[in-house]
Amino acid sequence: MTHFCTTIHRQTDFEICLKIPIKEIIFEHQSLSRLGELDTATILEMLERWKKVGRRALLQWDLLHDEKSFQEAIGVLKELPLEEFFAIRVQDLGAANWLRKHHSNLKLQWIVEGSNHNLKGLLRWSEFLKPQLDRLVLSSEIPESVLKRCIKELPQGCEILGIGRVLLFYSPRHLLSSLNETNEKSPGMLSASVSTEETPQRKLATIESKHGTFLFYDRDLFLLEHFSRLNDFGLQAFRLDLRHVGMQWLPSIINTDPEDKASITKLKKEWPSKTFQGFFRANRTDKALKRMKNPFRQTGSSRPVAEVLEASKNRHLALLIKQSIRSGVQLWGVTPEGRILELKSNQLTDIQYNHLESAEPDQVVLIPHEKYAVPKTLVYSVKPNFG
């Protein structure tokens, strides 16, 4: 029988979980988990209350360690009653081996979300980590057909992310705080929205914890409508990661009948983020990447004559010239969002505001500012048609 599990990040999350029939919660310690925010004292207090109501507590130890951080993590683990947890969740092989050596009676849950995507590799881990291995936490990139085989053929239980953000990129480097001009160290997590040059219209959530920087897809994975079928497959756990939307959504999810498609559709419409089904329905990697590309950045047969580098309101637009142009010609700009603008070049100057009759490739020039023009706007000599 498939059950829900979720991660706990603060006291208010825990109080909500106590009031609803959720079977498992995952405790994330700030020194053991990449996005953990709980300290030892808080976990001990919560663990005691959770065990009293007879439910399962899991401890997340998902850091990838160097020798120094590994020894620090061991110190934290020695302060926790590991035997009180139903299982310990790890993705560092050194961490798994330490638990096998020093706590051979504990159950392990092996996180392979960012590594193995095929059944052969998963079966090797299954064999290597037994008899302690209790569950494999599988990747969101496994399509339904492969996932069904994994659940059927793996001797241990399987878990997938059912609702939550999809991690695209992780670095142990602190990429957000390095941009802080004051060089002050942040006491907590930092968050920002970033975009890429290829898709400036898509804002990707970025979080920095003391363990590194995490970049997430701009849509939430949402597989609740497939819960019944996953249950039929034999999936053990359906994980809910609600840290970005708030644990107040948990009761709505738990209380939604998985057979009631109308209720699930209503919940999706009310969801605070856009949703998608990821690779679950089909492994269409190339099509997904194609959809991520901004159509207004695809030049096709009509090549741009320039690109906007800077938009200084009521002053100028700075253009990087790609093809020769003459002063006074009619130009057309296409913003990353697809807005088409008329641009004037009758006051074409260099960056010292000297008048120019023409401009050549790789030259930076200035023209009058135009409302709605932003950096990355492509400039054409013929009005483009994206119809």
Tab-separated table of C-alpha atoms in Angstrom:
chain	number	residue	atom	x	y	z
A	1	MET	CA	0.000	0.000	0.000
A	2	THR	CA	1.516	3.311	-1.095
A	3	HIS	CA	1.778	5.901	1.681
A	4	PHE	CA	2.687	9.588	1.822
A	5	CYS	CA	5.830	10.922	3.445
A	6	THR	CA	7.102	14.466	3.768
A	7	THR	CA	10.057	16.462	5.074
A	8	ILE	CA	9.997	18.589	8.223
A	9	HIS	CA	11.761	21.958	8.207
A	10	ARG	CA	10.350	23.828	11.200
A	11	GLN	CA	8.142	23.439	14.275
A	12	THR	CA	4.981	24.608	12.502
A	13	ASP	CA	5.428	21.864	9.881
A	14	PHE	CA	5.577	19.273	12.628
A	15	GLU	CA	2.421	20.527	14.355
A	16	ILE	CA	0.468	20.223	11.094
A	17	CYS	CA	1.709	16.648	10.578
A	18	LEU	CA	0.579	15.645	14.079
A	19	LYS	CA	-2.997	16.580	13.228
A	20	ILE	CA	-3.345	14.545	10.034
A	21	PRO	CA	-2.939	10.825	9.239
A	22	ILE	CA	0.485	10.878	7.570
A	23	LYS	CA	2.537	7.738	8.218
A	24	GLU	CA	6.114	8.995	7.885
A	25	ILE	CA	8.025	12.222	8.266
A	26	ILE	CA	11.636	12.939	7.344
A	27	PHE	CA	13.733	14.972	9.776
A	28	GLU	CA	16.391	17.159	8.110
A	29	HIS	CA	19.169	18.240	10.473
A	30	GLN	CA	21.000	21.409	9.466
A	31	SER	CA	24.374	19.643	9.756
A	32	LEU	CA	23.364	16.402	8.032
A	33	SER	CA	20.993	17.429	5.251
A	34	ARG	CA	21.693	19.754	2.326
A	35	LEU	CA	18.556	21.822	2.898
A	36	GLY	CA	18.040	20.978	6.562
A	37	GLU	CA	17.046	23.667	9.052
A	38	LEU	CA	16.502	21.710	12.284
A	39	ASP	CA	18.953	21.601	15.196
A	40	THR	CA	19.580	18.626	17.496
A	41	ALA	CA	17.413	19.834	20.386
A	42	THR	CA	14.403	20.435	18.129
A	43	ILE	CA	14.706	17.018	16.489
A	44	LEU	CA	14.933	15.277	19.874
A	45	GLU	CA	11.771	17.016	21.102
A	46	MET	CA	9.855	16.258	17.902
A	47	LEU	CA	11.073	12.675	17.743
A	48	GLU	CA	9.783	11.916	21.236
A	49	ARG	CA	6.330	13.304	20.439
A	50	TRP	CA	6.188	11.551	17.053
A	51	LYS	CA	7.110	8.169	18.503
A	52	LYS	CA	4.419	8.529	21.165
A	53	VAL	CA	1.730	8.607	18.475
A	54	GLY	CA	3.206	5.466	16.928
A	55	ARG	CA	4.403	6.786	13.568
A	56	ARG	CA	7.641	6.389	11.626
A	57	ALA	CA	10.493	8.875	11.822
A	58	LEU	CA	13.219	8.939	9.171
A	59	LEU	CA	16.524	10.811	9.461
A	60	GLN	CA	17.906	12.408	6.306
A	61	TRP	CA	21.710	12.310	5.967
A	62	ASP	CA	22.043	13.314	2.325
A	63	LEU	CA	25.272	15.333	2.348
A	64	LEU	CA	28.115	14.342	0.042
A	65	HIS	CA	31.173	14.644	2.245
A	66	ASP	CA	34.838	15.453	2.207
A	67	GLU	CA	36.822	14.078	5.147
A	68	LYS	CA	36.403	17.166	7.356
A	69	SER	CA	32.638	17.472	6.924
A	70	PHE	CA	32.267	13.703	7.347
A	71	GLN	CA	33.873	13.819	10.782
A	72	GLU	CA	31.659	16.775	11.747
A	73	ALA	CA	28.591	14.797	10.693
A	74	ILE	CA	29.679	11.823	12.821
A	75	GLY	CA	29.833	14.137	15.821
A	76	VAL	CA	26.223	15.210	15.221
A	77	LEU	CA	25.031	11.633	14.710
A	78	LYS	CA	26.491	10.617	18.085
A	79	GLU	CA	24.157	13.153	19.727
A	80	LEU	CA	21.085	11.580	18.144
A	81	PRO	CA	19.324	8.360	19.245
A	82	LEU	CA	19.705	6.653	15.863
A	83	GLU	CA	17.965	3.509	17.098
A	84	GLU	CA	14.762	5.535	17.508
A	85	PHE	CA	14.539	6.245	13.790
A	86	PHE	CA	12.840	3.745	11.515
A	87	ALA	CA	15.583	4.266	8.902
A	88	ILE	CA	18.468	6.559	7.947
A	89	ARG	CA	18.440	8.039	4.424
A	90	VAL	CA	21.852	8.456	2.762
A	91	GLN	CA	23.358	9.088	-0.686
A	92	ASP	CA	27.075	9.120	0.214
A	93	LEU	CA	28.593	5.650	0.026
A	94	GLY	CA	30.974	6.528	2.865
A	95	ALA	CA	27.985	7.415	5.027
A	96	ALA	CA	26.283	4.130	4.126
A	97	ASN	CA	29.403	2.123	4.975
A	98	TRP	CA	29.853	3.940	8.296
A	99	LEU	CA	26.295	3.037	9.284
A	100	ARG	CA	26.806	-0.564	8.167
A	101	LYS	CA	29.922	-0.809	10.314
A	102	HIS	CA	28.745	1.024	13.444
A	103	HIS	CA	24.958	0.507	13.313
A	104	SER	CA	24.438	-2.716	11.419
A	105	ASN	CA	20.948	-3.144	12.870
A	106	LEU	CA	19.663	0.104	11.361
A	107	LYS	CA	17.664	0.198	8.162
A	108	LEU	CA	19.061	2.225	5.263
A	109	GLN	CA	17.202	4.105	2.565
A	110	TRP	CA	19.503	4.710	-0.415
A	111	ILE	CA	18.950	7.997	-2.300
A	112	VAL	CA	19.711	7.532	-5.998
A	113	GLU	CA	17.704	10.469	-7.348
A	114	GLY	CA	20.736	12.034	-8.980
A	115	SER	CA	22.604	8.916	-10.079
A	116	ASN	CA	21.209	5.582	-11.280
A	117	HIS	CA	18.365	5.732	-13.804
A	118	ASN	CA	18.379	2.105	-14.992
A	119	LEU	CA	17.247	-1.137	-13.450
A	120	LYS	CA	20.571	-2.921	-13.871
A	121	GLY	CA	22.408	-0.313	-11.798
A	122	LEU	CA	19.668	-0.247	-9.174
A	123	LEU	CA	19.807	-4.022	-8.815
A	124	ARG	CA	23.555	-3.772	-8.165
A	125	TRP	CA	22.937	-1.304	-5.330
A	126	SER	CA	20.156	-3.523	-4.023
A	127	GLU	CA	22.545	-6.459	-3.817
A	128	PHE	CA	25.466	-4.446	-2.431
A	129	LEU	CA	23.585	-2.764	0.426
A	130	LYS	CA	21.528	-5.699	1.653
A	131	PRO	CA	20.492	-6.816	4.233
A	132	GLN	CA	20.211	-3.301	5.711
A	133	LEU	CA	18.677	-1.701	2.620
A	134	ASP	CA	15.001	-0.951	3.198
A	135	ARG	CA	14.139	1.409	0.336
A	136	LEU	CA	15.500	3.005	-2.824
A	137	VAL	CA	14.632	6.673	-3.417
A	138	LEU	CA	14.396	6.781	-7.210
A	139	SER	CA	14.988	9.543	-9.734
A	140	SER	CA	12.184	11.719	-11.095
A	141	GLU	CA	13.676	11.134	-14.561
A	142	ILE	CA	12.537	7.513	-14.718
A	143	PRO	CA	9.497	7.177	-17.038
A	144	GLU	CA	6.429	5.212	-16.038
A	145	SER	CA	7.274	2.056	-18.003
A	146	VAL	CA	10.739	1.742	-16.443
A	147	LEU	CA	9.471	2.723	-13.000
A	148	LYS	CA	6.914	-0.089	-13.116
A	149	ARG	CA	9.692	-2.615	-13.809
A	150	CYS	CA	11.876	-1.189	-11.033
A	151	ILE	CA	9.109	-1.468	-8.459
A	152	LYS	CA	8.325	-5.020	-9.556
A	153	GLU	CA	11.879	-6.385	-9.761
A	154	LEU	CA	13.696	-4.612	-6.933
A	155	PRO	CA	13.498	-6.640	-3.697
A	156	GLN	CA	13.289	-3.492	-1.576
A	157	GLY	CA	10.581	-0.839	-1.496
A	158	CYS	CA	10.716	2.177	-3.810
A	159	GLU	CA	10.001	5.856	-3.256
A	160	ILE	CA	9.591	8.720	-5.708
A	161	LEU	CA	9.011	12.447	-5.440
A	162	GLY	CA	5.292	12.821	-6.065
A	163	ILE	CA	4.824	16.551	-5.540
A	164	GLY	CA	7.576	19.130	-5.253
A	165	ARG	CA	10.403	20.986	-6.910
A	166	VAL	CA	12.743	19.189	-9.287
A	167	LEU	CA	16.428	19.857	-8.679
A	168	LEU	CA	18.275	20.770	-11.883
A	169	PHE	CA	21.696	21.689	-10.545
A	170	TYR	CA	23.697	21.503	-7.322
A	171	SER	CA	27.082	22.944	-6.452
A	172	PRO	CA	28.858	22.891	-3.080
A	173	ARG	CA	29.963	26.446	-3.898
A	174	HIS	CA	28.111	29.436	-2.408
A	175	LEU	CA	27.082	31.170	-5.620
A	176	LEU	CA	24.544	33.652	-4.202
A	177	SER	CA	26.449	35.012	-1.203
A	178	SER	CA	29.469	35.589	-3.443
A	179	LEU	CA	27.383	38.280	-5.174
A	180	ASN	CA	26.833	40.113	-1.879
A	181	GLU	CA	28.887	43.300	-2.103
A	182	THR	CA	28.982	43.738	1.685
A	183	ASN	CA	30.631	40.312	2.121
A	184	GLU	CA	28.433	39.737	5.153
A	185	LYS	CA	27.702	36.107	5.873
A	186	SER	CA	24.001	35.274	5.851
A	187	PRO	CA	22.781	33.513	9.025
A	188	GLY	CA	20.182	31.488	7.094
A	189	MET	CA	19.298	30.425	3.592
A	190	LEU	CA	19.446	32.769	0.628
A	191	SER	CA	16.993	32.575	-2.254
A	192	ALA	CA	16.777	34.193	-5.670
A	193	SER	CA	15.225	33.746	-9.106
A	194	VAL	CA	17.644	33.395	-11.994
A	195	SER	CA	17.364	32.957	-15.740
A	196	THR	CA	19.660	31.709	-18.460
A	197	GLU	CA	20.758	33.481	-21.618
A	198	GLU	CA	18.791	30.987	-23.715
A	199	THR	CA	15.564	31.350	-21.720
A	200	PRO	CA	15.540	34.758	-20.005
A	201	GLN	CA	11.752	34.601	-19.693
A	202	ARG	CA	11.943	31.591	-17.308
A	203	LYS	CA	12.769	32.365	-13.692
A	204	LEU	CA	14.349	29.403	-11.896
A	205	ALA	CA	14.238	29.265	-8.113
A	206	THR	CA	17.708	29.181	-6.566
A	207	ILE	CA	18.512	28.446	-2.917
A	208	GLU	CA	21.806	28.688	-1.106
A	209	SER	CA	22.279	26.865	2.197
A	210	LYS	CA	25.504	26.491	4.145
A	211	HIS	CA	26.081	23.309	2.135
A	212	GLY	CA	25.923	24.835	-1.361
A	213	THR	CA	23.662	26.215	-4.082
A	214	PHE	CA	20.580	24.538	-5.592
A	215	LEU	CA	18.793	25.424	-8.842
A	216	PHE	CA	15.239	24.153	-9.374
A	217	TYR	CA	12.979	23.812	-12.408
A	218	ASP	CA	10.299	26.494	-12.657
A	219	ARG	CA	7.403	23.995	-12.538
A	220	ASP	CA	6.506	21.620	-9.714
A	221	LEU	CA	6.354	17.910	-10.360
A	222	PHE	CA	2.747	16.897	-9.630
A	223	LEU	CA	1.796	13.231	-9.935
A	224	LEU	CA	-1.183	12.985	-7.600
A	225	GLU	CA	-3.507	11.967	-10.446
A	226	HIS	CA	-1.305	8.877	-10.921
A	227	PHE	CA	-1.301	7.872	-7.237
A	228	SER	CA	-3.756	4.990	-7.692
A	229	ARG	CA	-1.776	3.501	-10.575
A	230	LEU	CA	1.477	3.825	-8.620
A	231	ASN	CA	-0.229	2.046	-5.746
A	232	ASP	CA	-1.189	-0.758	-8.138
A	233	PHE	CA	2.449	-0.973	-9.253
A	234	GLY	CA	3.466	-1.517	-5.619
A	235	LEU	CA	5.189	1.825	-4.936
A	236	GLN	CA	6.020	2.058	-1.251
A	237	ALA	CA	6.281	5.825	-0.625
A	238	PHE	CA	5.010	8.944	-2.426
A	239	ARG	CA	7.085	11.897	-1.169
A	240	LEU	CA	5.736	15.429	-0.780
A	241	ASP	CA	8.278	18.257	-0.718
A	242	LEU	CA	6.292	21.340	0.253
A	243	ARG	CA	9.035	23.593	1.615
A	244	HIS	CA	8.504	26.212	-1.110
A	245	VAL	CA	4.684	26.355	-0.981
A	246	GLY	CA	4.150	25.759	2.732
A	247	MET	CA	3.017	22.784	4.795
A	248	GLN	CA	-0.513	24.237	4.926
A	249	TRP	CA	-1.063	22.425	1.604
A	250	LEU	CA	-0.460	19.021	3.196
A	251	PRO	CA	-4.007	18.459	4.575
A	252	SER	CA	-5.506	19.252	1.152
A	253	ILE	CA	-3.279	16.626	-0.487
A	254	ILE	CA	-3.804	13.965	2.170
A	255	ASN	CA	-7.574	14.445	2.177
A	256	THR	CA	-7.970	14.397	-1.614
A	257	ASP	CA	-9.460	11.147	-2.893
A	258	PRO	CA	-6.939	9.771	-5.453
A	259	GLU	CA	-9.860	8.371	-7.451
A	260	ASP	CA	-11.607	11.751	-7.647
A	261	LYS	CA	-10.105	13.308	-10.772
A	262	ALA	CA	-12.199	16.473	-10.434
A	263	SER	CA	-10.822	17.163	-6.949
A	264	ILE	CA	-7.252	16.631	-8.135
A	265	THR	CA	-7.808	18.962	-11.104
A	266	LYS	CA	-9.204	21.602	-8.733
A	267	LEU	CA	-6.181	21.224	-6.445
A	268	LYS	CA	-3.804	21.644	-9.392
A	269	LYS	CA	-5.588	24.817	-10.501
A	270	GLU	CA	-5.249	26.257	-7.005
A	271	TRP	CA	-1.593	25.206	-6.668
A	272	PRO	CA	0.649	28.303	-6.217
A	273	SER	CA	3.151	27.136	-8.864
A	274	LYS	CA	2.798	25.837	-12.393
A	275	THR	CA	2.947	22.042	-12.519
A	276	PHE	CA	4.088	19.310	-14.901
A	277	GLN	CA	4.441	15.534	-14.974
A	278	GLY	CA	8.121	15.419	-15.798
A	279	PHE	CA	9.382	12.236	-17.414
A	280	PHE	CA	6.678	10.075	-15.818
A	281	ARG	CA	4.480	9.668	-18.886
A	282	ALA	CA	7.239	9.306	-21.496
A	283	ASN	CA	10.961	9.837	-21.817
A	284	ARG	CA	10.896	12.680	-24.343
A	285	THR	CA	14.122	14.354	-23.361
A	286	ASP	CA	14.674	16.140	-26.667
A	287	LYS	CA	11.115	17.478	-26.809
A	288	ALA	CA	11.328	18.795	-23.257
A	289	LEU	CA	14.492	20.694	-24.103
A	290	LYS	CA	12.926	22.090	-27.254
A	291	ARG	CA	9.981	23.446	-25.266
A	292	MET	CA	12.370	25.095	-22.829
A	293	LYS	CA	13.942	27.173	-25.611
A	294	ASN	CA	12.581	30.678	-26.004
A	295	PRO	CA	11.008	30.979	-29.497
A	296	PHE	CA	11.716	34.709	-29.497
A	297	ARG	CA	15.443	34.008	-29.181
A	298	GLN	CA	15.459	31.695	-32.193
A	299	THR	CA	16.555	33.849	-35.129
A	300	GLY	CA	15.771	31.413	-37.962
A	301	SER	CA	16.377	32.754	-41.465
A	302	SER	CA	16.131	36.428	-40.394
A	303	ARG	CA	19.331	37.315	-38.610
A	304	PRO	CA	19.305	40.179	-36.069
A	305	VAL	CA	21.427	43.220	-36.812
A	306	ALA	CA	22.041	43.935	-33.125
A	307	GLU	CA	21.213	42.952	-29.554
A	308	VAL	CA	20.359	45.245	-26.631
A	309	LEU	CA	23.063	45.145	-23.959
A	310	GLU	CA	21.661	47.855	-21.682
A	311	ALA	CA	18.421	49.798	-21.349
A	312	SER	CA	18.878	53.106	-19.521
A	313	LYS	CA	15.408	54.530	-18.929
A	314	ASN	CA	14.718	57.844	-20.700
A	315	ARG	CA	18.323	57.936	-21.898
A	316	HIS	CA	19.462	55.281	-24.342
A	317	LEU	CA	19.653	51.693	-25.483
A	318	ALA	CA	23.138	50.248	-25.823
A	319	LEU	CA	23.371	47.871	-28.792
A	320	LEU	CA	25.990	45.312	-29.731
A	321	ILE	CA	26.091	45.454	-33.523
A	322	LYS	CA	26.004	42.124	-35.385
A	323	GLN	CA	25.531	43.423	-38.966
A	324	SER	CA	26.430	46.801	-40.466
A	325	ILE	CA	23.716	49.445	-40.128
A	326	ARG	CA	23.365	53.110	-41.121
A	327	SER	CA	22.022	55.973	-39.062
A	328	GLY	CA	18.321	56.711	-39.604
A	329	VAL	CA	17.196	53.219	-40.673
A	330	GLN	CA	14.004	51.794	-39.181
A	331	LEU	CA	14.782	49.047	-36.657
A	332	TRP	CA	12.552	46.529	-34.924
A	333	GLY	CA	13.169	45.029	-31.500
A	334	VAL	CA	11.833	41.720	-30.168
A	335	THR	CA	11.962	41.383	-26.365
A	336	PRO	CA	12.535	37.986	-24.678
A	337	GLU	CA	8.792	37.948	-23.894
A	338	GLY	CA	7.900	38.423	-27.580
A	339	ARG	CA	6.884	42.093	-27.557
A	340	ILE	CA	7.712	43.807	-30.900
A	341	LEU	CA	8.977	47.385	-30.650
A	342	GLU	CA	9.772	50.129	-33.172
A	343	LEU	CA	13.286	51.489	-32.596
A	344	LYS	CA	14.776	54.682	-34.028
A	345	SER	CA	18.393	55.029	-35.096
A	346	ASN	CA	18.347	58.660	-36.249
A	347	GLN	CA	20.473	59.581	-33.208
A	348	LEU	CA	23.079	56.861	-33.568
A	349	THR	CA	26.146	57.587	-31.388
A	350	ASP	CA	29.139	55.831	-29.898
A	351	ILE	CA	29.415	55.378	-26.123
A	352	GLN	CA	30.976	58.846	-25.808
A	353	TYR	CA	27.850	60.267	-27.537
A	354	ASN	CA	29.715	61.156	-30.727
A	355	HIS	CA	27.359	61.089	-33.735
A	356	LEU	CA	27.829	58.145	-36.127
A	357	GLU	CA	26.757	57.727	-39.748
A	358	SER	CA	27.073	53.938	-39.571
A	359	ALA	CA	28.100	51.103	-37.255
A	360	GLU	CA	30.027	47.893	-37.864
A	361	PRO	CA	29.863	44.381	-36.309
A	362	ASP	CA	31.133	44.077	-32.704
A	363	GLN	CA	30.763	47.826	-32.179
A	364	VAL	CA	28.745	49.083	-29.176
A	365	VAL	CA	26.495	52.046	-30.052
A	366	LEU	CA	23.683	54.030	-28.460
A	367	ILE	CA	20.201	54.820	-29.820
A	368	PRO	CA	17.211	56.543	-28.148
A	369	HIS	CA	15.538	54.597	-25.358
A	370	GLU	CA	12.265	52.830	-26.133
A	371	LYS	CA	9.722	51.763	-23.526
A	372	TYR	CA	9.634	47.994	-22.817
A	373	ALA	CA	13.075	47.396	-24.352
A	374	VAL	CA	15.210	45.262	-22.045
A	375	PRO	CA	18.613	43.578	-22.267
A	376	LYS	CA	18.592	40.529	-24.594
A	377	THR	CA	16.108	42.232	-26.944
A	378	LEU	CA	17.053	41.263	-30.497
A	379	VAL	CA	17.111	44.027	-33.096
A	380	TYR	CA	16.122	43.489	-36.761
A	381	SER	CA	16.108	45.669	-39.879
A	382	VAL	CA	12.878	44.014	-41.072
A	383	LYS	CA	9.793	43.605	-38.893
A	384	PRO	CA	9.837	39.949	-37.742
A	385	ASN	CA	6.848	37.653	-37.972
A	386	PHE	CA	6.562	34.834	-35.421
A	387	GLY	CA	3.090	33.787	-36.499
